[in-house]
PDB file of C-alpha atoms and ligand atoms in Angstrom:
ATOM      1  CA  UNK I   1      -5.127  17.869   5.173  1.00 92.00           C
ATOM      2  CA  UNK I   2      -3.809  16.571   1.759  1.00 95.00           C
ATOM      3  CA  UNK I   3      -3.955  13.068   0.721  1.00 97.00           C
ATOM      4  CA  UNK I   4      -2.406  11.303  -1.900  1.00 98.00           C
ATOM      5  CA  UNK I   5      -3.116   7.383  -2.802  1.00 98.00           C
ATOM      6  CA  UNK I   6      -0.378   4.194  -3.972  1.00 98.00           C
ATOM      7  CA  UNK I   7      -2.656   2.414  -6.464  1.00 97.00           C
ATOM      8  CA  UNK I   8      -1.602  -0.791  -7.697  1.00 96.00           C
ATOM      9  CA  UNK I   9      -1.741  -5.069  -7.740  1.00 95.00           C
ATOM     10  CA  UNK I  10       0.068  -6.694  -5.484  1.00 94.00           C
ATOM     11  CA  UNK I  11       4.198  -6.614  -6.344  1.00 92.00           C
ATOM     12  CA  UNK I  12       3.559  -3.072  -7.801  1.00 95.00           C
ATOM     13  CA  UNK I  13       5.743  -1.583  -5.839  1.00 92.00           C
ATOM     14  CA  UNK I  14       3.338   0.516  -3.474  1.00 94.00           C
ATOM     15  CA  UNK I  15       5.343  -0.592  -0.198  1.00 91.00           C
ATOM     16  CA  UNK I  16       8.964   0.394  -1.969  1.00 91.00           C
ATOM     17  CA  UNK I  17       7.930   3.708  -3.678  1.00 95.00           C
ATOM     18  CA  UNK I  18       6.060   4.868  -0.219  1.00 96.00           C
ATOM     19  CA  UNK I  19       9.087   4.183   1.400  1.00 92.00           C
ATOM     20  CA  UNK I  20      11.067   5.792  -0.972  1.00 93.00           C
ATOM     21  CA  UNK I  21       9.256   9.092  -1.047  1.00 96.00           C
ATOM     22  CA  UNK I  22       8.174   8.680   3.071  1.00 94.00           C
ATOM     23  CA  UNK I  23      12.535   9.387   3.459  1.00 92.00           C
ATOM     24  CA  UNK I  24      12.633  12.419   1.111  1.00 93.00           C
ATOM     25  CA  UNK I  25       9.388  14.198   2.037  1.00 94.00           C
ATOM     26  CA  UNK I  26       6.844  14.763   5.024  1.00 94.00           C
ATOM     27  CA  UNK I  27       4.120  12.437   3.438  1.00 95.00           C
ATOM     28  CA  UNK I  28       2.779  10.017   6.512  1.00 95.00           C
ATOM     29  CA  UNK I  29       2.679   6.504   4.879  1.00 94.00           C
ATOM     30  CA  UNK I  30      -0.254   4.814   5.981  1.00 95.00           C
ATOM     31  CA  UNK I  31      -0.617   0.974   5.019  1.00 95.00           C
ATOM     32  CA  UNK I  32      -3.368  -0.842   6.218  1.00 96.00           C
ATOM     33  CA  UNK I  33      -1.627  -3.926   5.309  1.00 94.00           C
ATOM     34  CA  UNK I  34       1.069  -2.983   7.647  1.00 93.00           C
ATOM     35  CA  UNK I  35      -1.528  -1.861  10.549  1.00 95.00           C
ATOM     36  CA  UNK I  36      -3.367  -5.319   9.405  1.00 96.00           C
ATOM     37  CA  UNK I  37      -0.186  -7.460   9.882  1.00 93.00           C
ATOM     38  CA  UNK I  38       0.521  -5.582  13.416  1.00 93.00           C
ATOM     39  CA  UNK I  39      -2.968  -6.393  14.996  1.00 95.00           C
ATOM     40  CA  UNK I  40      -2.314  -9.715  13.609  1.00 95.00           C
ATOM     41  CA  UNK I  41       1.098 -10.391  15.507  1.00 92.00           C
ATOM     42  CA  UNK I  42      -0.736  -8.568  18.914  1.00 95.00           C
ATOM     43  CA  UNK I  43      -4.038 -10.967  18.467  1.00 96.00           C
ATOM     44  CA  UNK I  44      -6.481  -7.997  19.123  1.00 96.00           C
ATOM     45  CA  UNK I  45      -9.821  -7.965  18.165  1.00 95.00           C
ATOM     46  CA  UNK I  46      -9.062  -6.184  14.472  1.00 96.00           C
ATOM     47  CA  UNK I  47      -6.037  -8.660  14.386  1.00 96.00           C
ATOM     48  CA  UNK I  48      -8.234 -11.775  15.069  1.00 96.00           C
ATOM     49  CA  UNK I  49     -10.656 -10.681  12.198  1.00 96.00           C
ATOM     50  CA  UNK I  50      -8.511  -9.804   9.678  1.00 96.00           C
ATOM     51  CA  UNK I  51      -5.971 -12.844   9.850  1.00 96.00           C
ATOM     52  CA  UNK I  52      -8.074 -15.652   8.056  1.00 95.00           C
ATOM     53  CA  UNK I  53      -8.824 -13.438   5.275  1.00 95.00           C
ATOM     54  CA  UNK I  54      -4.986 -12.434   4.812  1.00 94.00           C
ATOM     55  CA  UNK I  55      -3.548 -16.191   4.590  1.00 91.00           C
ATOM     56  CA  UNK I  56      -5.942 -16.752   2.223  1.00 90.00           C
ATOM     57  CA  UNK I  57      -5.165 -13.746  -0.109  1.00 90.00           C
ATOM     58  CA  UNK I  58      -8.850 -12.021   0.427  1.00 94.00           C
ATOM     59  CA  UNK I  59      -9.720  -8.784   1.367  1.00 95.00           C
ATOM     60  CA  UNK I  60     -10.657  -7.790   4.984  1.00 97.00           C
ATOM     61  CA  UNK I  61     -13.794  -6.666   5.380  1.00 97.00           C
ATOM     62  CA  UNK I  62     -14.568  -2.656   4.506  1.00 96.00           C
ATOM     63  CA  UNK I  63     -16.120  -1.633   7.985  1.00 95.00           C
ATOM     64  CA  UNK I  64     -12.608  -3.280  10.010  1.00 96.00           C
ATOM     65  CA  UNK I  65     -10.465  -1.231   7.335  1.00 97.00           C
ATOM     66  CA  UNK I  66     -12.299   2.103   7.263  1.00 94.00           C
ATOM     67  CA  UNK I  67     -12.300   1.553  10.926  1.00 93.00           C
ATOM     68  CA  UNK I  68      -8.826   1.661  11.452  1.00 95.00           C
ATOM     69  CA  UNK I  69      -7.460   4.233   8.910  1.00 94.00           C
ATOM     70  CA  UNK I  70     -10.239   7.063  10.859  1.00 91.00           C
ATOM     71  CA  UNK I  71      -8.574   6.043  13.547  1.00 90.00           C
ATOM     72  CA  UNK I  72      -5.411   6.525  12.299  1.00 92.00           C
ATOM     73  CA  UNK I  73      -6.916  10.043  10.663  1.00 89.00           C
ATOM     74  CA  UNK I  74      -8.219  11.101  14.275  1.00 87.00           C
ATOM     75  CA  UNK I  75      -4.800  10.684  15.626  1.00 88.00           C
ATOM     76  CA  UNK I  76      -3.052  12.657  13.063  1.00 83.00           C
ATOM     77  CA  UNK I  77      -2.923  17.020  12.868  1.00 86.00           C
ATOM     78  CA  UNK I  78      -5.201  18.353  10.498  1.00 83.00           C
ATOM     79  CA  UNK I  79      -2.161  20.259   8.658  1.00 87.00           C
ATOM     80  CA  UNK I  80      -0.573  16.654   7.396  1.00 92.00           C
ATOM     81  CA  UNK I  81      -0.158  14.858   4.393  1.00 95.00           C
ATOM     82  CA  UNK I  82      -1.137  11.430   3.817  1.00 96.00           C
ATOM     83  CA  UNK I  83      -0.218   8.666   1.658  1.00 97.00           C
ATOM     84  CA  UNK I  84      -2.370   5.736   1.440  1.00 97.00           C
ATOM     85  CA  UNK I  85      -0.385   2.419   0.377  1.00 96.00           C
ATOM     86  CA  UNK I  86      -3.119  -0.609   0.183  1.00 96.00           C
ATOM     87  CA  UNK I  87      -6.142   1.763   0.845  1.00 97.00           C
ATOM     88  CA  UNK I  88      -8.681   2.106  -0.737  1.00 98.00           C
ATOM     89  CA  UNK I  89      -9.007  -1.346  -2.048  1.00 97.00           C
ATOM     90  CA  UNK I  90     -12.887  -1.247  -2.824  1.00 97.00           C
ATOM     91  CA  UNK I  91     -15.711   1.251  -4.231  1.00 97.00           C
ATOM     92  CA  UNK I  92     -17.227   1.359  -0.746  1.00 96.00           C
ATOM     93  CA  UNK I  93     -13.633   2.242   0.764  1.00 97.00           C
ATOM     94  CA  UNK I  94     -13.284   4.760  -1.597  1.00 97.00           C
ATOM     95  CA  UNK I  95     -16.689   6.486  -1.275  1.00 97.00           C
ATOM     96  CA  UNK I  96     -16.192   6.475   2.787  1.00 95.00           C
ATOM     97  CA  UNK I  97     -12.713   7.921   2.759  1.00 95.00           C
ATOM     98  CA  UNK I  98     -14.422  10.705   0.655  1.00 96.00           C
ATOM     99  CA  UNK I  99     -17.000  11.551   3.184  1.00 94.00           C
ATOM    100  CA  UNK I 100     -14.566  11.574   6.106  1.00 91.00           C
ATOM    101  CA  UNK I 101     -12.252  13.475   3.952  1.00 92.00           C
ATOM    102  CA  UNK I 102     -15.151  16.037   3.392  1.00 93.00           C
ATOM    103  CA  UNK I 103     -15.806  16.178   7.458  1.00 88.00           C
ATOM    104  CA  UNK I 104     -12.378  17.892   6.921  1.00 87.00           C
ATOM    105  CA  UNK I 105     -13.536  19.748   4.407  1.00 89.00           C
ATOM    106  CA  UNK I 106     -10.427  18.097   2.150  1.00 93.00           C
ATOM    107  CA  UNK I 107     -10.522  15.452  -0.670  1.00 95.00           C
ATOM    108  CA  UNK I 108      -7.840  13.499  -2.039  1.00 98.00           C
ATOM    109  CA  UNK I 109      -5.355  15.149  -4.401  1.00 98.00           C
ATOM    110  CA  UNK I 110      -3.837  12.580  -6.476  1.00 98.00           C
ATOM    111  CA  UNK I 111      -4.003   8.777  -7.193  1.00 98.00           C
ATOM    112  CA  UNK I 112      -1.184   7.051  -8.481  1.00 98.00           C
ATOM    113  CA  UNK I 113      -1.616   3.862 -10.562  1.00 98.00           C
ATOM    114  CA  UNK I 114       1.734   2.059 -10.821  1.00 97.00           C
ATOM    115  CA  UNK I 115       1.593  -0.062 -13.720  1.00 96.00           C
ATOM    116  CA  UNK I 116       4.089  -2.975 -14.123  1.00 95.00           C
ATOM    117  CA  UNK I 117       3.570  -6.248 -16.269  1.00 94.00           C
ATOM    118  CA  UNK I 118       1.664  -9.281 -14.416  1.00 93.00           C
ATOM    119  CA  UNK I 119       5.160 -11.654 -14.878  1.00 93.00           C
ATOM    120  CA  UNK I 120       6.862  -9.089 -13.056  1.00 94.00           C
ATOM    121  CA  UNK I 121       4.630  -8.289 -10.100  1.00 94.00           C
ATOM    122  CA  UNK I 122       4.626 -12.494  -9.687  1.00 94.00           C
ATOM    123  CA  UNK I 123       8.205 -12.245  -9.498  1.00 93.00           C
ATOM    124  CA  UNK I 124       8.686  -9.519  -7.213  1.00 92.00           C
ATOM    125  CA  UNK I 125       6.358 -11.037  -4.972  1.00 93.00           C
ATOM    126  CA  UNK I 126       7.752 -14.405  -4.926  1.00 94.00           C
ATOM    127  CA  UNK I 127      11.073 -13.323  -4.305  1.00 94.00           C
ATOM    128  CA  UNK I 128       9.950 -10.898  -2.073  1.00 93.00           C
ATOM    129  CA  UNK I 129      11.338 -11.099   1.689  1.00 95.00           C
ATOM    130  CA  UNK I 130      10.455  -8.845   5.097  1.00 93.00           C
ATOM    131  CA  UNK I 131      12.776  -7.989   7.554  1.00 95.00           C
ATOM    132  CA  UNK I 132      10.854  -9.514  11.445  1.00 92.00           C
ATOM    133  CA  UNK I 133      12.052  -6.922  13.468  1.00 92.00           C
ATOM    134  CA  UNK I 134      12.881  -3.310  11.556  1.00 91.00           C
ATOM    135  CA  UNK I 135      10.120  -4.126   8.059  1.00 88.00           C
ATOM    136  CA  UNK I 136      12.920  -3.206   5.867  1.00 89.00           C
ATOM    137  CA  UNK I 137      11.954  -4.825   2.427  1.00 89.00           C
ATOM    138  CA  UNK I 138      14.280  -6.975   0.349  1.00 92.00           C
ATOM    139  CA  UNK I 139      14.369  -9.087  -2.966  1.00 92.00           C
ATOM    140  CA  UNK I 140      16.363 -12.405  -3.125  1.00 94.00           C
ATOM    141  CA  UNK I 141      17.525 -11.485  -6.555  1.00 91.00           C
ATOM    142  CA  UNK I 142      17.131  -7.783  -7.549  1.00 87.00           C
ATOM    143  CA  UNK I 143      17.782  -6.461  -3.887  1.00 90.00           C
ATOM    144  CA  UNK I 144      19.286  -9.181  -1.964  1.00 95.00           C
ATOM    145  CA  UNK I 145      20.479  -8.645   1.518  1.00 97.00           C
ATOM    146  CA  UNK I 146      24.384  -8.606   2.166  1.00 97.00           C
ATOM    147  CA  UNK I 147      24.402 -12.080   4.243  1.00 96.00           C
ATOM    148  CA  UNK I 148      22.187 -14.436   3.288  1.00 95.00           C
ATOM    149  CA  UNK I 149      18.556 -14.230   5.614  1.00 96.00           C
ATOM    150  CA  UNK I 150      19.957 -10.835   7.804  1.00 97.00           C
ATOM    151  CA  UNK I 151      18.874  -7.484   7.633  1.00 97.00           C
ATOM    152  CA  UNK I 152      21.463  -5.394   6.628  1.00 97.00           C
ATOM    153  CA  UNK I 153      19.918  -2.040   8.513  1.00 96.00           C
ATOM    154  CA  UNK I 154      19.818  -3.886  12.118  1.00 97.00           C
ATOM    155  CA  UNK I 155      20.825  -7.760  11.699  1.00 97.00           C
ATOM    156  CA  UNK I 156      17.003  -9.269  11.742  1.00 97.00           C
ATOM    157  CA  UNK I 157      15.807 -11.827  10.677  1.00 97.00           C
ATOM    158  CA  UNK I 158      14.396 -11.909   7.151  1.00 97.00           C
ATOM    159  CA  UNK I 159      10.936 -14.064   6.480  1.00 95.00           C
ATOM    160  CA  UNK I 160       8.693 -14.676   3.561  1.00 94.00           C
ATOM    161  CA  UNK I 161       5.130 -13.172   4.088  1.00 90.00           C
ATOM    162  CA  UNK I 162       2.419 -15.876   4.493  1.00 88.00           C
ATOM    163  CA  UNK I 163       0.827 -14.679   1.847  1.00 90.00           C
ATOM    164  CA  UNK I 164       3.477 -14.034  -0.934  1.00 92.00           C
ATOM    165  CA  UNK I 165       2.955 -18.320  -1.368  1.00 90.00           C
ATOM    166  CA  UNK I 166       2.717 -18.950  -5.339  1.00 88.00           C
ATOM    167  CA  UNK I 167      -1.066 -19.869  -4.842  1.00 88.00           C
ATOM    168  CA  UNK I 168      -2.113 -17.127  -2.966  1.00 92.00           C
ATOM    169  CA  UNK I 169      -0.518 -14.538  -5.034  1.00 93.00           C
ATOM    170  CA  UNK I 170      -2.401 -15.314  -7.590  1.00 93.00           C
ATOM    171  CA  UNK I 171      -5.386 -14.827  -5.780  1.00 93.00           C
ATOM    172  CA  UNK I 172      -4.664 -11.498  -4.591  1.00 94.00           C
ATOM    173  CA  UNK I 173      -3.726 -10.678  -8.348  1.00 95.00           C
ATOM    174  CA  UNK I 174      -7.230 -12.000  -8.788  1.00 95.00           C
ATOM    175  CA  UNK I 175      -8.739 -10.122  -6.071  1.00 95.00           C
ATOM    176  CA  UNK I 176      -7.025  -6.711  -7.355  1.00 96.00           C
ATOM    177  CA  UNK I 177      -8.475  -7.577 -10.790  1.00 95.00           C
ATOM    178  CA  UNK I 178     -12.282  -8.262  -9.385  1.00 96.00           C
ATOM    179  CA  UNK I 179     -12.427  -5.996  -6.690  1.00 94.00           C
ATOM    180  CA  UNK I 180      -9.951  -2.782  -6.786  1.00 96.00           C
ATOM    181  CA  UNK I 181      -9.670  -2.455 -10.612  1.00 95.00           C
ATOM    182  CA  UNK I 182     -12.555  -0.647 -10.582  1.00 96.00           C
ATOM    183  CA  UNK I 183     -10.931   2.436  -8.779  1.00 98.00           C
ATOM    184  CA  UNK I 184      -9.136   3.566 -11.379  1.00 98.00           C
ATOM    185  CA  UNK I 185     -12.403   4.737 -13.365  1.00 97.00           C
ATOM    186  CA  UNK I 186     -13.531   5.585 -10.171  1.00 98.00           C
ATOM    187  CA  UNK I 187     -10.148   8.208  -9.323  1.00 98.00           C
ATOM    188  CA  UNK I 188     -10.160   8.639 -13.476  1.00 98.00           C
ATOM    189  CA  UNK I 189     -13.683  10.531 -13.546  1.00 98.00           C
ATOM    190  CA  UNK I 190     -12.498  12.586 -10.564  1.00 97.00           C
ATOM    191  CA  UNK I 191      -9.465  14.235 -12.777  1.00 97.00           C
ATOM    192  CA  UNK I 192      -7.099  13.208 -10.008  1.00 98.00           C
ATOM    193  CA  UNK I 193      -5.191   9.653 -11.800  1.00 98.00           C
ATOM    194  CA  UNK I 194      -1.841   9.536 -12.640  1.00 98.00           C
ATOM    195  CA  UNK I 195      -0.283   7.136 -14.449  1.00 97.00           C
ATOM    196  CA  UNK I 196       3.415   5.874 -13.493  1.00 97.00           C
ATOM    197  CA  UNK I 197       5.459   3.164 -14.885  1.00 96.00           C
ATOM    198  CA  UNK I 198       6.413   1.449 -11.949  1.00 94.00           C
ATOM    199  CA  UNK I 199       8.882  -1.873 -14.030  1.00 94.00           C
ATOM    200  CA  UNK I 200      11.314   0.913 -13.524  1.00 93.00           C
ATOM    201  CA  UNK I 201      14.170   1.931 -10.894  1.00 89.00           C
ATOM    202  CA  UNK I 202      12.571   2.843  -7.675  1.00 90.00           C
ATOM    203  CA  UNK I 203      14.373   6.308  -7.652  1.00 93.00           C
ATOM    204  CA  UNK I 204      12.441   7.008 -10.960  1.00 96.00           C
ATOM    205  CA  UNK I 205       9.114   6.110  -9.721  1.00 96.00           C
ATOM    206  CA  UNK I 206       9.662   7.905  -7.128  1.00 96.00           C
ATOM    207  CA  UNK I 207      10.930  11.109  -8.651  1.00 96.00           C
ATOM    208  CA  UNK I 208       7.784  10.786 -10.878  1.00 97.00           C
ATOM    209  CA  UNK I 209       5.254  10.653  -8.007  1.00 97.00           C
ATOM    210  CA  UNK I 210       7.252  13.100  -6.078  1.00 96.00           C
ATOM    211  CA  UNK I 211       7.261  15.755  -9.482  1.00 96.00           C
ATOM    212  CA  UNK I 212       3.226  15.993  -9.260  1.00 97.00           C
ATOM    213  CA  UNK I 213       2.945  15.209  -5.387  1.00 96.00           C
ATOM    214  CA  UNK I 214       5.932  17.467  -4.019  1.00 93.00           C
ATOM    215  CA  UNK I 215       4.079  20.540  -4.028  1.00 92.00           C
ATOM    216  CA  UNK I 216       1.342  19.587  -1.921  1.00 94.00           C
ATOM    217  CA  UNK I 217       3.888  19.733   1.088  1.00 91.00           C
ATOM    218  CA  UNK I 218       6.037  22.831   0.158  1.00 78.00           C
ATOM    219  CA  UNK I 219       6.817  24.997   2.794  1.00 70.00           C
TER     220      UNK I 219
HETATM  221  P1  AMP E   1      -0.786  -5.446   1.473  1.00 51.99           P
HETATM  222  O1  AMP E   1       0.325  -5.419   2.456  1.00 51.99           O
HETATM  223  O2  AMP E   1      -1.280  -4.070   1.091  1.00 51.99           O
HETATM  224  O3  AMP E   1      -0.478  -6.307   0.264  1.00 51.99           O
HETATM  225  O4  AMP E   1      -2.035  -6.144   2.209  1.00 51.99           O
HETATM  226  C1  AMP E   1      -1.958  -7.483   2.680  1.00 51.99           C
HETATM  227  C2  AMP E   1      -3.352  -8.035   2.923  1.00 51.99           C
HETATM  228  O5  AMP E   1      -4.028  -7.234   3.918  1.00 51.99           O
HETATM  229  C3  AMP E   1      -4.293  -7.988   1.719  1.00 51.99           C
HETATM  230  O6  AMP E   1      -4.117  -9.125   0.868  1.00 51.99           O
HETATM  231  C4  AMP E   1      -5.654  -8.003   2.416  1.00 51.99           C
HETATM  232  O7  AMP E   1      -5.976  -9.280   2.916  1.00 51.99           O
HETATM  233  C5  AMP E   1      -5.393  -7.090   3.613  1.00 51.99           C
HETATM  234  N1  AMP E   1      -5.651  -5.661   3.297  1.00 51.99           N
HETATM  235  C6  AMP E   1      -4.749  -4.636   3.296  1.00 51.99           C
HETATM  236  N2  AMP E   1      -5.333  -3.474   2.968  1.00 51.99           N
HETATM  237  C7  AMP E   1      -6.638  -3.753   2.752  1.00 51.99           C
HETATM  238  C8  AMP E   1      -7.767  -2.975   2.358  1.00 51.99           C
HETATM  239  N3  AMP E   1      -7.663  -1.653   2.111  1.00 51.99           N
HETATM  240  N4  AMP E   1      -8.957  -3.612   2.216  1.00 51.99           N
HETATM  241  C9  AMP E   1      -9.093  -4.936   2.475  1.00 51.99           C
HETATM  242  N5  AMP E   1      -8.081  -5.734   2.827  1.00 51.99           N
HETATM  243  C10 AMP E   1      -6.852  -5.159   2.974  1.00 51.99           C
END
């Protein structure tokens, strides 16, 4: 098993570059944001717990996340490589995906910390908008869909994410500044953080995180 990590605040890009690198290599992008948002819209039980904390920009408790992504880990071969978008977000995530890595007898191989400026992650995220059916990501000004609201890959709708309001963003930057910040001594002292400017092109993130990462799933 090899597993790589998106670190980053919110509007850092971890969603884009994941998908950007999840086309052009076997890496199995695993967001718990997007698992979070899916129990949500099904009301189960992980759904029903997580959803209060989500409107209001908080993070979801660590036993319902770790939950879910060894579920996710049980389901997967033991050949594959991961790439955690949104996970971990707290010491205590990050210690227990270490012992369940260990259990097979892996650890994770890189971290990378895309940096961008706090005036651009507030604008990425406010102009931010979600396809409702296919999750394709757009940007009302830097990558704005061909007809105004509509997926261009399969004519959805496009929405605003409850929680990419101007007051809640700026509690999840908060959040990621309190509680996740701390990860990056954490990953730091383990030799495994990369840096990556992530204000750039998606392509050249990409390529950059892709450069270190690609051999991990040569042939
Ligand atoms: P994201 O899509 O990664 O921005 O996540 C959206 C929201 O889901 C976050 O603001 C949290 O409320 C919740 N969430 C996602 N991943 C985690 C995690 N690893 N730990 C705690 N909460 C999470």
């Amino acid at each position: 098993m090899k597993t790589i990590i998106l670190l980053g605040g919110p509007g850092a890009g971890k969603g884009t570059i994941a998908e950007g690198i999840r086309t052009v290599s076997p890496f199995l992008h695993v967001s718990t944001g997007d698992m979070l948002r899916e129990a949500v819209k099904n009301a189960t039980g992980v759904g029903r717990q997580a959803e209060g904390y989500m409107k209001r920009g908080e993070l979801v408790p660590d036993d319902v996340i770790v939950g879910i992504v060894e579920e996710r880990l049980a389901q997967g071969s033991p050949d594959a490589a991961y790439m955690f978008d949104g996970f971990p977000r707290t010491l205590e995530q990050a210690r227990l995906l270490d012992k369940t890595l260990e259990k097979h007898a892996s650890r994770v191989n890189y971290v990378f910390l895309l940096e961008a400026g706090r005036d651009l992650l507030i604008s990425r995220l406010t102009g931010r908008r979600v396809c409702r059916s296919c999750g394709q990501g757009y940007h009302v000004i830097n990558i704005p869909p061909k007809r105004d609201g509509i997926c261009d890959v399969c004519g959805g709708e496009l929405y605003q994410r409850a929680d990419d309001s101007e007051a809640t963003i700026l509690n999840r930057l908060d959040v990621y500044t309190k509680q996740t910040e701390s990860l990056i001594s954490y990953y730091e002292a383990k030799g495994v953080l990369v840096r990556v400017d992530s204000s750039r092109a998606r392509q050249e993130t990409v390529a950059d995180v892709l450069r270190v990462a690609g051999s991990l799933v040569q042939p």
